[in-house]
C-alpha cells in the first residue's frame, strides 16, 4: 500500500492468506510467502475497513469513505462486487443502515464497525 493501512484480517479458512485495506483506495489480498499481492481491488476513495466473511473462504466486505459497504465473492466474480449498501453516520463511531425493503416500511440498523455476517 502507498498510504496508511486501515484494516488487516487473516482468512479464516486459508491460514496463509490475508486481506488489507488502505487509505490509498485499494483492498489487497496477500499470500504470506509473496511480496506482492495476489489480487488488488481499486476503489474511487479511501477504504476504511475490510473483513472476510466468517462462513465463506471467498467472500469479503470493504467499507469506503462515503459510507458504502461493498461485498465481493471471488467464486462469483474476481473483479466486480456482488452487492453494496450505504450506511449514513449518526454520531462518532456509530452509523445506521437504511433498508428500504419492498415498500413494507423502513428499517434502520446500527453499524458501529464492519462486521460481516451474511444471511
Short mmCIF file of C-alpha atoms in Angstrom, two decimals, residues 7-8 10 13 20 34 38 49 51 53-54 56 72 75 82 89 92-93 98 100 104-105 113 116 118:
data_model
loop_
_atom_site.label_atom_id
_atom_site.label_comp_id
_atom_site.label_asym_id
_atom_site.label_seq_id
_atom_site.Cartn_x
_atom_site.Cartn_y
_atom_site.Cartn_z
CA UNK A 7 -7.67 -2.93 8.11
CA UNK A 8 -6.00 -6.36 8.03
CA UNK A 10 -6.37 -13.37 8.05
CA UNK A 13 -10.19 -20.89 6.02
CA UNK A 20 -5.79 -5.49 3.78
CA UNK A 34 4.81 -13.50 -1.52
CA UNK A 38 -2.32 -11.86 -5.29
CA UNK A 49 -12.02 -1.35 6.73
CA UNK A 51 -13.32 -8.18 6.66
CA UNK A 53 -16.98 -13.47 5.72
CA UNK A 54 -16.92 -15.84 8.70
CA UNK A 56 -17.02 -18.39 3.32
CA UNK A 72 -17.36 -9.41 -3.08
CA UNK A 75 -16.09 -17.52 -6.63
CA UNK A 82 -21.88 -8.81 -5.90
CA UNK A 89 -23.29 8.44 10.05
CA UNK A 92 -18.86 9.28 16.01
CA UNK A 93 -18.22 5.53 15.82
CA UNK A 98 -31.30 2.13 5.85
CA UNK A 100 -35.96 0.38 2.14
CA UNK A 104 -43.14 -2.52 3.68
CA UNK A 105 -41.73 0.37 5.71
CA UNK A 113 -17.86 -1.44 12.70
CA UNK A 116 -19.69 -9.33 8.16
CA UNK A 118 -24.39 -12.56 5.63
#
